[in-house]
mmCIF file of C-alpha atoms and ligand atoms in Angstrom:
data_model
loop_
_atom_site.group_PDB
_atom_site.id
_atom_site.type_symbol
_atom_site.label_atom_id
_atom_site.label_comp_id
_atom_site.label_asym_id
_atom_site.label_seq_id
_atom_site.Cartn_x
_atom_site.Cartn_y
_atom_site.Cartn_z
ATOM 1 C CA UNK A 1 -115.120 7.612 113.109
ATOM 2 C CA UNK A 2 -117.244 6.264 110.273
ATOM 3 C CA UNK A 3 -120.971 6.228 110.768
ATOM 4 C CA UNK A 4 -122.446 2.744 110.771
ATOM 5 C CA UNK A 5 -125.510 1.914 108.655
ATOM 6 C CA UNK A 6 -127.538 -1.296 108.440
ATOM 7 C CA UNK A 7 -128.724 -2.229 104.962
ATOM 8 C CA UNK A 8 -131.381 -4.946 104.839
ATOM 9 C CA UNK A 9 -131.527 -6.698 101.489
ATOM 10 C CA UNK A 10 -128.021 -5.386 100.848
ATOM 11 C CA UNK A 11 -127.045 -8.200 98.484
ATOM 12 C CA UNK A 12 -130.098 -7.569 96.295
ATOM 13 C CA UNK A 13 -130.338 -5.450 93.168
ATOM 14 C CA UNK A 14 -130.877 -1.935 94.514
ATOM 15 C CA UNK A 15 -129.350 -2.807 97.891
ATOM 16 C CA UNK A 16 -125.962 -3.809 96.459
ATOM 17 C CA UNK A 17 -125.673 -0.601 94.413
ATOM 18 C CA UNK A 18 -126.580 1.423 97.499
ATOM 19 C CA UNK A 19 -123.981 -0.330 99.668
ATOM 20 C CA UNK A 20 -121.317 0.670 97.127
ATOM 21 C CA UNK A 21 -122.430 4.321 97.178
ATOM 22 C CA UNK A 22 -122.638 4.398 100.994
ATOM 23 C CA UNK A 23 -119.106 3.014 101.293
ATOM 24 C CA UNK A 24 -117.844 5.440 98.656
ATOM 25 C CA UNK A 25 -119.325 8.228 100.790
ATOM 26 C CA UNK A 26 -117.511 7.074 103.908
ATOM 27 C CA UNK A 27 -120.210 5.085 105.689
ATOM 28 C CA UNK A 28 -119.523 1.736 107.314
ATOM 29 C CA UNK A 29 -122.101 -0.807 106.208
ATOM 30 C CA UNK A 30 -123.548 -3.915 107.810
ATOM 31 C CA UNK A 31 -125.627 -5.996 105.396
ATOM 32 C CA UNK A 32 -128.447 -8.227 106.566
ATOM 33 C CA UNK A 33 -129.930 -10.513 103.917
ATOM 34 C CA UNK A 34 -131.556 -13.956 103.958
ATOM 35 C CA UNK A 35 -130.224 -14.632 100.423
ATOM 36 C CA UNK A 36 -133.699 -15.700 99.298
ATOM 37 C CA UNK A 37 -133.309 -13.766 96.056
ATOM 38 C CA UNK A 38 -129.589 -12.964 95.874
ATOM 39 C CA UNK A 39 -126.161 -14.567 96.069
ATOM 40 C CA UNK A 40 -123.586 -14.356 98.852
ATOM 41 C CA UNK A 41 -120.811 -13.591 96.341
ATOM 42 C CA UNK A 42 -122.353 -10.150 95.767
ATOM 43 C CA UNK A 43 -120.397 -9.186 98.902
ATOM 44 C CA UNK A 44 -117.154 -10.042 97.038
ATOM 45 C CA UNK A 45 -118.243 -7.905 94.079
ATOM 46 C CA UNK A 46 -119.057 -4.970 96.352
ATOM 47 C CA UNK A 47 -115.575 -5.298 97.861
ATOM 48 C CA UNK A 48 -114.021 -5.463 94.395
ATOM 49 C CA UNK A 49 -115.789 -2.264 93.330
ATOM 50 C CA UNK A 50 -115.362 -0.135 96.432
ATOM 51 C CA UNK A 51 -112.226 -1.638 97.989
ATOM 52 C CA UNK A 52 -114.090 -2.168 101.253
ATOM 53 C CA UNK A 53 -115.741 -5.363 102.408
ATOM 54 C CA UNK A 54 -119.052 -4.700 104.151
ATOM 55 C CA UNK A 55 -119.978 -6.831 107.157
ATOM 56 C CA UNK A 56 -122.513 -9.472 106.184
ATOM 57 C CA UNK A 57 -124.994 -11.357 108.356
ATOM 58 C CA UNK A 58 -127.321 -13.976 106.886
ATOM 59 C CA UNK A 59 -130.431 -13.110 108.846
ATOM 60 C CA UNK A 60 -134.096 -12.994 107.896
ATOM 61 C CA UNK A 61 -135.819 -9.753 108.901
ATOM 62 C CA UNK A 62 -138.760 -11.836 110.131
ATOM 63 C CA UNK A 63 -136.411 -13.110 112.857
ATOM 64 C CA UNK A 64 -136.740 -10.522 115.634
ATOM 65 C CA UNK A 65 -134.089 -12.122 117.880
ATOM 66 C CA UNK A 66 -131.720 -12.546 114.942
ATOM 67 C CA UNK A 67 -132.019 -8.841 114.131
ATOM 68 C CA UNK A 68 -131.655 -7.918 117.792
ATOM 69 C CA UNK A 69 -128.397 -9.901 117.884
ATOM 70 C CA UNK A 70 -127.095 -8.026 114.840
ATOM 71 C CA UNK A 71 -127.704 -4.669 116.559
ATOM 72 C CA UNK A 72 -125.912 -5.977 119.661
ATOM 73 C CA UNK A 73 -122.983 -7.356 117.669
ATOM 74 C CA UNK A 74 -122.553 -4.071 115.747
ATOM 75 C CA UNK A 75 -123.190 -1.335 118.300
ATOM 76 C CA UNK A 76 -123.743 2.255 117.288
ATOM 77 C CA UNK A 77 -125.744 1.692 114.097
ATOM 78 C CA UNK A 78 -127.264 5.109 113.310
ATOM 79 C CA UNK A 79 -129.474 4.412 110.366
ATOM 80 C CA UNK A 80 -131.229 1.643 108.476
ATOM 81 C CA UNK A 81 -131.950 1.382 104.782
ATOM 82 C CA UNK A 82 -134.664 -1.206 104.420
ATOM 83 C CA UNK A 83 -134.716 -2.969 101.045
ATOM 84 C CA UNK A 84 -135.458 -6.528 102.166
ATOM 85 C CA UNK A 85 -138.885 -7.409 100.797
ATOM 86 C CA UNK A 86 -140.693 -9.677 98.389
ATOM 87 C CA UNK A 87 -141.300 -7.771 95.170
ATOM 88 C CA UNK A 88 -142.941 -9.863 92.446
ATOM 89 C CA UNK A 89 -146.341 -8.394 91.662
ATOM 90 C CA UNK A 90 -147.778 -11.597 90.097
ATOM 91 C CA UNK A 91 -146.500 -13.870 92.863
ATOM 92 C CA UNK A 92 -148.078 -11.586 95.452
ATOM 93 C CA UNK A 93 -151.503 -12.254 93.909
ATOM 94 C CA UNK A 94 -150.892 -16.014 94.247
ATOM 95 C CA UNK A 95 -149.366 -15.861 97.734
ATOM 96 C CA UNK A 96 -150.792 -12.811 99.509
ATOM 97 C CA UNK A 97 -150.098 -14.030 103.033
ATOM 98 C CA UNK A 98 -146.436 -14.637 102.233
ATOM 99 C CA UNK A 99 -146.220 -11.037 100.991
ATOM 100 C CA UNK A 100 -148.093 -9.542 103.926
ATOM 101 C CA UNK A 101 -146.004 -11.507 106.430
ATOM 102 C CA UNK A 102 -142.628 -10.842 104.812
ATOM 103 C CA UNK A 103 -143.116 -7.204 103.996
ATOM 104 C CA UNK A 104 -145.090 -6.045 107.031
ATOM 105 C CA UNK A 105 -143.484 -8.054 109.838
ATOM 106 C CA UNK A 106 -139.944 -7.220 108.680
ATOM 107 C CA UNK A 107 -140.650 -3.504 108.924
ATOM 108 C CA UNK A 108 -142.461 -3.862 112.257
ATOM 109 C CA UNK A 109 -139.473 -5.735 113.707
ATOM 110 C CA UNK A 110 -137.115 -2.959 112.634
ATOM 111 C CA UNK A 111 -139.368 -0.181 113.945
ATOM 112 C CA UNK A 112 -139.607 -1.939 117.321
ATOM 113 C CA UNK A 113 -135.872 -2.489 117.557
ATOM 114 C CA UNK A 114 -134.815 1.013 116.502
ATOM 115 C CA UNK A 115 -135.569 2.865 119.759
ATOM 116 C CA UNK A 116 -134.174 -0.029 121.804
ATOM 117 C CA UNK A 117 -130.818 0.356 120.076
ATOM 118 C CA UNK A 118 -130.849 4.124 119.725
ATOM 119 C CA UNK A 119 -131.120 4.037 115.933
ATOM 120 C CA UNK A 120 -132.135 7.399 114.605
ATOM 121 C CA UNK A 121 -133.476 6.913 111.116
ATOM 122 C CA UNK A 122 -134.859 4.574 108.512
ATOM 123 C CA UNK A 123 -135.134 4.907 104.754
ATOM 124 C CA UNK A 124 -137.964 2.885 103.299
ATOM 125 C CA UNK A 125 -138.159 1.576 99.723
ATOM 126 C CA UNK A 126 -141.557 2.635 98.540
ATOM 127 C CA UNK A 127 -142.847 2.695 94.990
ATOM 128 C CA UNK A 128 -144.750 4.763 92.471
ATOM 129 C CA UNK A 129 -147.166 1.864 92.534
ATOM 130 C CA UNK A 130 -148.895 3.690 95.436
ATOM 131 C CA UNK A 131 -150.262 6.229 92.898
ATOM 132 C CA UNK A 132 -151.941 3.597 90.706
ATOM 133 C CA UNK A 133 -152.928 5.327 87.441
ATOM 134 C CA UNK A 134 -152.478 8.994 88.380
ATOM 135 C CA UNK A 135 -155.076 11.490 87.183
ATOM 136 C CA UNK A 136 -152.406 14.131 86.588
ATOM 137 C CA UNK A 137 -148.976 13.598 85.023
ATOM 138 C CA UNK A 138 -146.202 14.012 85.902
ATOM 139 C CA UNK A 139 -147.209 12.751 89.333
ATOM 140 C CA UNK A 140 -146.172 14.653 92.471
ATOM 141 C CA UNK A 141 -145.909 13.411 96.049
ATOM 142 C CA UNK A 142 -149.214 15.163 96.787
ATOM 143 C CA UNK A 143 -151.172 12.950 94.373
ATOM 144 C CA UNK A 144 -153.814 10.752 96.008
ATOM 145 C CA UNK A 145 -152.944 7.191 96.935
ATOM 146 C CA UNK A 146 -155.071 4.816 94.868
ATOM 147 C CA UNK A 147 -156.352 1.413 95.907
ATOM 148 C CA UNK A 148 -153.499 -1.053 95.350
ATOM 149 C CA UNK A 149 -153.646 -3.337 92.300
ATOM 150 C CA UNK A 150 -151.868 -6.215 94.066
ATOM 151 C CA UNK A 151 -150.989 -7.450 97.554
ATOM 152 C CA UNK A 152 -147.405 -6.355 96.801
ATOM 153 C CA UNK A 153 -148.537 -2.796 96.105
ATOM 154 C CA UNK A 154 -150.728 -2.899 99.176
ATOM 155 C CA UNK A 155 -147.728 -3.801 101.369
ATOM 156 C CA UNK A 156 -145.984 -0.630 100.157
ATOM 157 C CA UNK A 157 -149.014 1.502 101.060
ATOM 158 C CA UNK A 158 -149.517 -0.165 104.443
ATOM 159 C CA UNK A 159 -145.815 0.118 105.269
ATOM 160 C CA UNK A 160 -145.899 3.850 104.554
ATOM 161 C CA UNK A 161 -148.842 4.109 106.973
ATOM 162 C CA UNK A 162 -147.104 1.982 109.598
ATOM 163 C CA UNK A 163 -144.119 4.339 109.509
ATOM 164 C CA UNK A 164 -146.314 7.448 109.760
ATOM 165 C CA UNK A 165 -148.402 6.015 112.608
ATOM 166 C CA UNK A 166 -145.302 4.934 114.520
ATOM 167 C CA UNK A 167 -143.785 8.403 114.312
ATOM 168 C CA UNK A 168 -147.109 10.080 115.166
ATOM 169 C CA UNK A 169 -147.329 7.878 118.267
ATOM 170 C CA UNK A 170 -144.157 9.508 119.580
ATOM 171 C CA UNK A 171 -141.489 7.016 118.560
ATOM 172 C CA UNK A 172 -138.188 8.933 118.529
ATOM 173 C CA UNK A 173 -137.274 7.725 115.052
ATOM 174 C CA UNK A 174 -137.013 9.629 111.759
ATOM 175 C CA UNK A 175 -137.933 8.325 108.314
ATOM 176 C CA UNK A 176 -137.578 9.053 104.630
ATOM 177 C CA UNK A 177 -139.794 7.125 102.237
ATOM 178 C CA UNK A 178 -138.492 7.035 98.689
ATOM 179 C CA UNK A 179 -141.034 6.264 95.992
ATOM 180 C CA UNK A 180 -139.027 4.633 93.223
ATOM 181 C CA UNK A 181 -140.190 4.682 89.647
ATOM 182 C CA UNK A 182 -138.725 1.891 87.422
ATOM 183 C CA UNK A 183 -135.114 1.155 88.428
ATOM 184 C CA UNK A 184 -133.000 -0.310 85.610
ATOM 185 C CA UNK A 185 -129.374 -0.778 84.561
ATOM 186 C CA UNK A 186 -126.304 -2.016 86.378
ATOM 187 C CA UNK A 187 -123.096 -0.720 87.899
ATOM 188 C CA UNK A 188 -120.626 0.681 85.299
ATOM 189 C CA UNK A 189 -118.104 -2.006 86.319
ATOM 190 C CA UNK A 190 -120.692 -4.672 85.337
ATOM 191 C CA UNK A 191 -119.796 -6.471 88.569
ATOM 192 C CA UNK A 192 -123.229 -6.083 90.149
ATOM 193 C CA UNK A 193 -126.671 -5.852 88.592
ATOM 194 C CA UNK A 194 -130.117 -7.360 88.542
ATOM 195 C CA UNK A 195 -130.172 -11.168 88.671
ATOM 196 C CA UNK A 196 -133.748 -12.386 88.343
ATOM 197 C CA UNK A 197 -134.453 -16.010 89.222
ATOM 198 C CA UNK A 198 -136.229 -17.916 86.463
ATOM 199 C CA UNK A 199 -138.133 -16.166 83.690
ATOM 200 C CA UNK A 200 -137.901 -12.400 84.234
ATOM 201 C CA UNK A 201 -141.169 -10.555 84.798
ATOM 202 C CA UNK A 202 -139.727 -7.067 84.326
ATOM 203 C CA UNK A 203 -139.011 -5.471 80.997
ATOM 204 C CA UNK A 204 -135.269 -4.854 81.044
ATOM 205 C CA UNK A 205 -134.030 -8.266 82.196
ATOM 206 C CA UNK A 206 -136.390 -9.889 79.670
ATOM 207 C CA UNK A 207 -135.123 -7.546 76.979
ATOM 208 C CA UNK A 208 -131.405 -8.135 77.645
ATOM 209 C CA UNK A 209 -131.924 -11.898 77.941
ATOM 210 C CA UNK A 210 -133.700 -11.840 74.576
ATOM 211 C CA UNK A 211 -130.879 -9.821 73.048
ATOM 212 C CA UNK A 212 -128.466 -12.468 74.408
ATOM 213 C CA UNK A 213 -130.503 -15.276 72.843
ATOM 214 C CA UNK A 214 -131.615 -16.751 76.183
ATOM 215 C CA UNK A 215 -135.236 -15.897 75.336
ATOM 216 C CA UNK A 216 -136.582 -16.128 71.823
ATOM 217 C CA UNK A 217 -138.724 -13.011 71.648
ATOM 218 C CA UNK A 218 -139.696 -10.066 73.798
ATOM 219 C CA UNK A 219 -143.449 -9.557 73.999
ATOM 220 C CA UNK A 220 -144.593 -5.945 74.054
ATOM 221 C CA UNK A 221 -147.688 -6.102 76.206
ATOM 222 C CA UNK A 222 -150.169 -3.990 74.271
ATOM 223 C CA UNK A 223 -149.875 -1.399 71.490
ATOM 224 C CA UNK A 224 -153.425 -0.087 71.685
ATOM 225 C CA UNK A 225 -153.203 2.016 74.838
ATOM 226 C CA UNK A 226 -154.003 5.709 74.931
ATOM 227 C CA UNK A 227 -150.362 6.773 74.409
ATOM 228 C CA UNK A 228 -148.630 8.210 71.312
ATOM 229 C CA UNK A 229 -147.377 4.828 70.045
ATOM 230 C CA UNK A 230 -149.912 2.689 71.921
ATOM 231 C CA UNK A 231 -147.462 1.038 74.351
ATOM 232 C CA UNK A 232 -147.263 1.770 78.095
ATOM 233 C CA UNK A 233 -145.157 4.616 79.447
ATOM 234 C CA UNK A 234 -142.839 4.448 82.473
ATOM 235 C CA UNK A 235 -140.128 6.534 84.099
ATOM 236 C CA UNK A 236 -136.939 4.442 83.956
ATOM 237 C CA UNK A 237 -134.384 5.500 86.534
ATOM 238 C CA UNK A 238 -130.725 4.384 86.555
ATOM 239 C CA UNK A 239 -130.064 2.221 89.592
ATOM 240 C CA UNK A 240 -126.838 4.063 90.514
ATOM 241 C CA UNK A 241 -128.640 7.424 90.468
ATOM 242 C CA UNK A 242 -131.307 5.819 92.652
ATOM 243 C CA UNK A 243 -128.643 4.440 95.018
ATOM 244 C CA UNK A 244 -127.184 7.941 95.421
ATOM 245 C CA UNK A 245 -130.571 9.271 96.515
ATOM 246 C CA UNK A 246 -130.354 6.931 99.526
ATOM 247 C CA UNK A 247 -126.988 8.335 100.593
ATOM 248 C CA UNK A 248 -128.351 11.883 100.416
ATOM 249 C CA UNK A 249 -131.484 10.891 102.347
ATOM 250 C CA UNK A 250 -129.379 9.229 105.046
ATOM 251 C CA UNK A 251 -127.151 12.315 105.363
ATOM 252 C CA UNK A 252 -130.297 14.401 105.677
ATOM 253 C CA UNK A 253 -131.610 12.348 108.587
ATOM 254 C CA UNK A 254 -128.298 12.110 110.423
ATOM 255 C CA UNK A 255 -127.493 15.808 109.934
ATOM 256 C CA UNK A 256 -130.939 16.946 111.175
ATOM 257 C CA UNK A 257 -131.876 18.548 107.876
ATOM 258 C CA UNK A 258 -135.385 17.118 107.636
ATOM 259 C CA UNK A 259 -138.436 19.357 107.471
ATOM 260 C CA UNK A 260 -140.584 16.676 109.128
ATOM 261 C CA UNK A 261 -139.745 13.515 111.018
ATOM 262 C CA UNK A 262 -141.229 11.597 108.119
ATOM 263 C CA UNK A 263 -140.716 12.741 104.554
ATOM 264 C CA UNK A 264 -141.563 11.299 101.153
ATOM 265 C CA UNK A 265 -139.840 11.856 97.818
ATOM 266 C CA UNK A 266 -140.435 10.719 94.253
ATOM 267 C CA UNK A 267 -137.261 9.222 92.845
ATOM 268 C CA UNK A 268 -137.572 9.306 89.085
ATOM 269 C CA UNK A 269 -136.203 11.164 86.096
ATOM 270 C CA UNK A 270 -139.308 13.104 85.070
ATOM 271 C CA UNK A 271 -139.044 11.528 81.614
ATOM 272 C CA UNK A 272 -141.683 9.096 80.384
ATOM 273 C CA UNK A 273 -140.654 6.498 77.800
ATOM 274 C CA UNK A 274 -142.887 3.967 76.074
ATOM 275 C CA UNK A 275 -141.970 0.300 75.808
ATOM 276 C CA UNK A 276 -141.410 0.703 72.053
ATOM 277 C CA UNK A 277 -139.283 3.820 72.539
ATOM 278 C CA UNK A 278 -137.178 1.946 75.069
ATOM 279 C CA UNK A 279 -136.656 -0.973 72.690
ATOM 280 C CA UNK A 280 -135.490 1.416 69.966
ATOM 281 C CA UNK A 281 -133.192 3.268 72.370
ATOM 282 C CA UNK A 282 -131.689 -0.076 73.355
ATOM 283 C CA UNK A 283 -131.035 -1.043 69.755
ATOM 284 C CA UNK A 284 -129.542 2.355 68.919
ATOM 285 C CA UNK A 285 -127.305 2.621 71.958
ATOM 286 C CA UNK A 286 -125.958 -0.942 71.959
ATOM 287 C CA UNK A 287 -126.083 -1.762 68.256
ATOM 288 C CA UNK A 288 -127.793 -5.042 69.207
ATOM 289 C CA UNK A 289 -130.958 -6.014 67.318
ATOM 290 C CA UNK A 290 -133.895 -7.154 69.355
ATOM 291 C CA UNK A 291 -136.463 -9.758 68.379
ATOM 292 C CA UNK A 292 -139.839 -8.537 69.611
ATOM 293 C CA UNK A 293 -143.527 -8.891 68.853
ATOM 294 C CA UNK A 294 -146.679 -7.098 69.873
ATOM 295 C CA UNK A 295 -148.645 -9.203 72.348
ATOM 296 C CA UNK A 296 -151.933 -8.753 74.208
ATOM 297 C CA UNK A 297 -152.108 -6.370 77.159
ATOM 298 C CA UNK A 298 -150.848 -7.662 80.523
ATOM 299 C CA UNK A 299 -153.485 -7.673 83.260
ATOM 300 C CA UNK A 300 -153.051 -4.980 85.891
ATOM 301 C CA UNK A 301 -150.648 -2.749 83.916
ATOM 302 C CA UNK A 302 -150.798 0.983 84.546
ATOM 303 C CA UNK A 303 -151.082 2.801 81.195
ATOM 304 C CA UNK A 304 -148.710 5.667 81.898
ATOM 305 C CA UNK A 305 -146.806 7.017 84.851
ATOM 306 C CA UNK A 306 -143.803 9.265 85.211
ATOM 307 C CA UNK A 307 -142.473 11.344 88.071
ATOM 308 C CA UNK A 308 -142.426 14.960 88.910
ATOM 309 C CA UNK A 309 -139.073 14.748 90.733
ATOM 310 C CA UNK A 310 -138.828 18.492 91.397
ATOM 311 C CA UNK A 311 -139.307 18.147 95.167
ATOM 312 C CA UNK A 312 -136.385 15.701 95.393
ATOM 313 C CA UNK A 313 -134.375 17.935 93.054
ATOM 314 C CA UNK A 314 -134.825 21.086 95.135
ATOM 315 C CA UNK A 315 -135.098 19.675 98.651
ATOM 316 C CA UNK A 316 -132.527 16.849 98.484
ATOM 317 C CA UNK A 317 -130.314 18.473 95.887
ATOM 318 C CA UNK A 318 -130.534 15.150 94.044
ATOM 319 C CA UNK A 319 -131.127 14.681 90.350
ATOM 320 C CA UNK A 320 -131.144 11.690 88.006
ATOM 321 C CA UNK A 321 -128.060 12.374 85.910
ATOM 322 C CA UNK A 322 -127.429 9.392 83.694
ATOM 323 C CA UNK A 323 -128.718 9.307 80.127
ATOM 324 C CA UNK A 324 -131.041 6.525 79.026
ATOM 325 C CA UNK A 325 -128.415 5.455 76.475
ATOM 326 C CA UNK A 326 -125.720 4.961 79.141
ATOM 327 C CA UNK A 327 -128.273 3.253 81.364
ATOM 328 C CA UNK A 328 -129.290 0.758 78.680
ATOM 329 C CA UNK A 329 -125.653 0.094 77.773
ATOM 330 C CA UNK A 330 -124.944 -0.702 81.424
ATOM 331 C CA UNK A 331 -127.833 -3.210 81.444
ATOM 332 C CA UNK A 332 -126.425 -4.851 78.321
ATOM 333 C CA UNK A 333 -122.858 -4.935 79.682
ATOM 334 C CA UNK A 334 -124.184 -6.690 82.772
ATOM 335 C CA UNK A 335 -125.914 -9.331 80.635
ATOM 336 C CA UNK A 336 -122.646 -9.832 78.734
ATOM 337 C CA UNK A 337 -120.791 -10.169 82.061
ATOM 338 C CA UNK A 338 -123.249 -12.877 83.186
ATOM 339 C CA UNK A 339 -122.562 -14.775 79.979
ATOM 340 C CA UNK A 340 -118.792 -14.426 80.339
ATOM 341 C CA UNK A 341 -118.998 -15.743 83.896
ATOM 342 C CA UNK A 342 -121.146 -18.656 82.714
ATOM 343 C CA UNK A 343 -123.924 -17.606 85.071
ATOM 344 C CA UNK A 344 -126.505 -17.175 82.335
HETATM 345 N N1 LIG B 401 -143.391 -5.157 79.576
HETATM 346 C C1 LIG B 401 -143.481 -5.734 78.316
HETATM 347 N N2 LIG B 401 -142.938 -6.971 78.135
HETATM 348 C C2 LIG B 401 -142.316 -7.674 79.140
HETATM 349 C C3 LIG B 401 -142.245 -7.067 80.427
HETATM 350 C C4 LIG B 401 -142.792 -5.818 80.598
HETATM 351 O O1 LIG B 401 -144.021 -5.147 77.387
HETATM 352 O O2 LIG B 401 -141.893 -8.795 78.896
HETATM 353 C C5 LIG B 401 -143.934 -3.812 79.764
HETATM 354 C C6 LIG B 401 -145.039 -3.758 80.802
HETATM 355 O O3 LIG B 401 -146.283 -4.065 80.236
HETATM 356 C C7 LIG B 401 -144.917 -2.313 81.267
HETATM 357 C C8 LIG B 401 -143.420 -2.000 81.125
HETATM 358 O O4 LIG B 401 -142.907 -2.992 80.258
HETATM 359 O O5 LIG B 401 -145.616 -1.490 80.390
HETATM 360 C C9 LIG B 401 -142.682 -2.084 82.441
HETATM 361 O O6 LIG B 401 -142.969 -3.321 83.060
HETATM 362 P P1 LIG B 401 -142.149 -3.864 84.313
HETATM 363 O O7 LIG B 401 -142.729 -5.203 84.676
HETATM 364 O O8 LIG B 401 -140.693 -3.811 84.049
HETATM 365 O O9 LIG B 401 -142.439 -2.791 85.436
HETATM 366 P P2 LIG B 401 -143.833 -2.323 86.055
HETATM 367 O O10 LIG B 401 -143.937 -0.872 85.726
HETATM 368 O O11 LIG B 401 -144.947 -3.181 85.701
HETATM 369 O O12 LIG B 401 -143.591 -2.622 87.594
HETATM 370 C C10 LIG B 401 -142.593 -1.979 88.272
HETATM 371 C C11 LIG B 401 -142.016 -2.859 89.377
HETATM 372 C C12 LIG B 401 -142.986 -3.048 90.482
HETATM 373 C C13 LIG B 401 -143.587 -1.744 90.898
HETATM 374 C C14 LIG B 401 -144.168 -1.046 89.718
HETATM 375 C C15 LIG B 401 -144.715 0.295 90.079
HETATM 376 O O13 LIG B 401 -141.626 -4.114 88.867
HETATM 377 O O14 LIG B 401 -142.285 -3.602 91.566
HETATM 378 O O15 LIG B 401 -143.154 -0.836 88.765
HETATM 379 O O16 LIG B 401 -145.558 0.741 89.089
HETATM 380 F F1 LIG B 401 -144.574 -1.937 91.791
#
């Protein structure tokens, strides 16, 4: 019998890619999403890609009874992958209480319900944001946690602590916390991808929308940083590679392969790329010219961060495999798909 997994935020960007990979690996998936930042027709696209329609329940993770009903309706759920969260750094500065409520209470509800329903493990979407500006690069999991730059970042740190404290207190659950670097790109079918509402805040959606002519110009936020070309450096990880890390982490929990009841892994490529390098890679790999200008620095930006993913490589047997060229082409193909569908 197929093992049943609950994916919160399963119609979102990383969630939808992960549902596809879970189904491809033989898991049965139940999606819970409040559709606050995604569309219900993502479920159709997931079915089109994988040939399997996941169960879908429109439930907000703040709704304890609603979640409880989902676990009762779908008995035997063994693991949870928890993506559902608010994730806009700038918005979190404007609306801290919204971020603290959404991101903390959702996790607390799940952690309370897990033992009640005999659910063994949870995978939590954490972020390299917990490292702030690391003193040593590439950054390993052992690097110190720095004071968060935003309420959003703080919710990631606090949620990691909530999980640790819950397990220390004797809760029977297991956890893997994955610290993502910068997820980009879209599924090779171009049927699912990132769909930001309004003006994108992140680099890649802004870049592809500019290339499509939706935005006039991409602003490169700063070219006077202490980096080789002066622009900021990040570790851009292909979303499908990232999705696969979740499947491996879930197998690890369910097959009792963990070294500790709570584990943490960096999920990145180990390769740092500057904003300007990324723009040039995009132009080279798609043949599309990009209109961009150098603009002032953006407040709160980390200068440079990239992962040491060697612990995930050796311990999980997972590695980011996709080239940056293929990744950027997939992001462009997705933007073209949105245009063809008349969505954007
Ligand atoms: N950038 C531009 N122009 C833009 C948008 C971004 O130059 O229009 C630059 C930024 O200054 C930064 C780089 O592109 O140097 C990447 O910026 P993103 O906004 O795409 O990503 P961030 O690294 O700022 O943030 C991401 C996630 C957060 C997460 C954080 C962890 O969006 O959720 O990584 O560091 F917390």
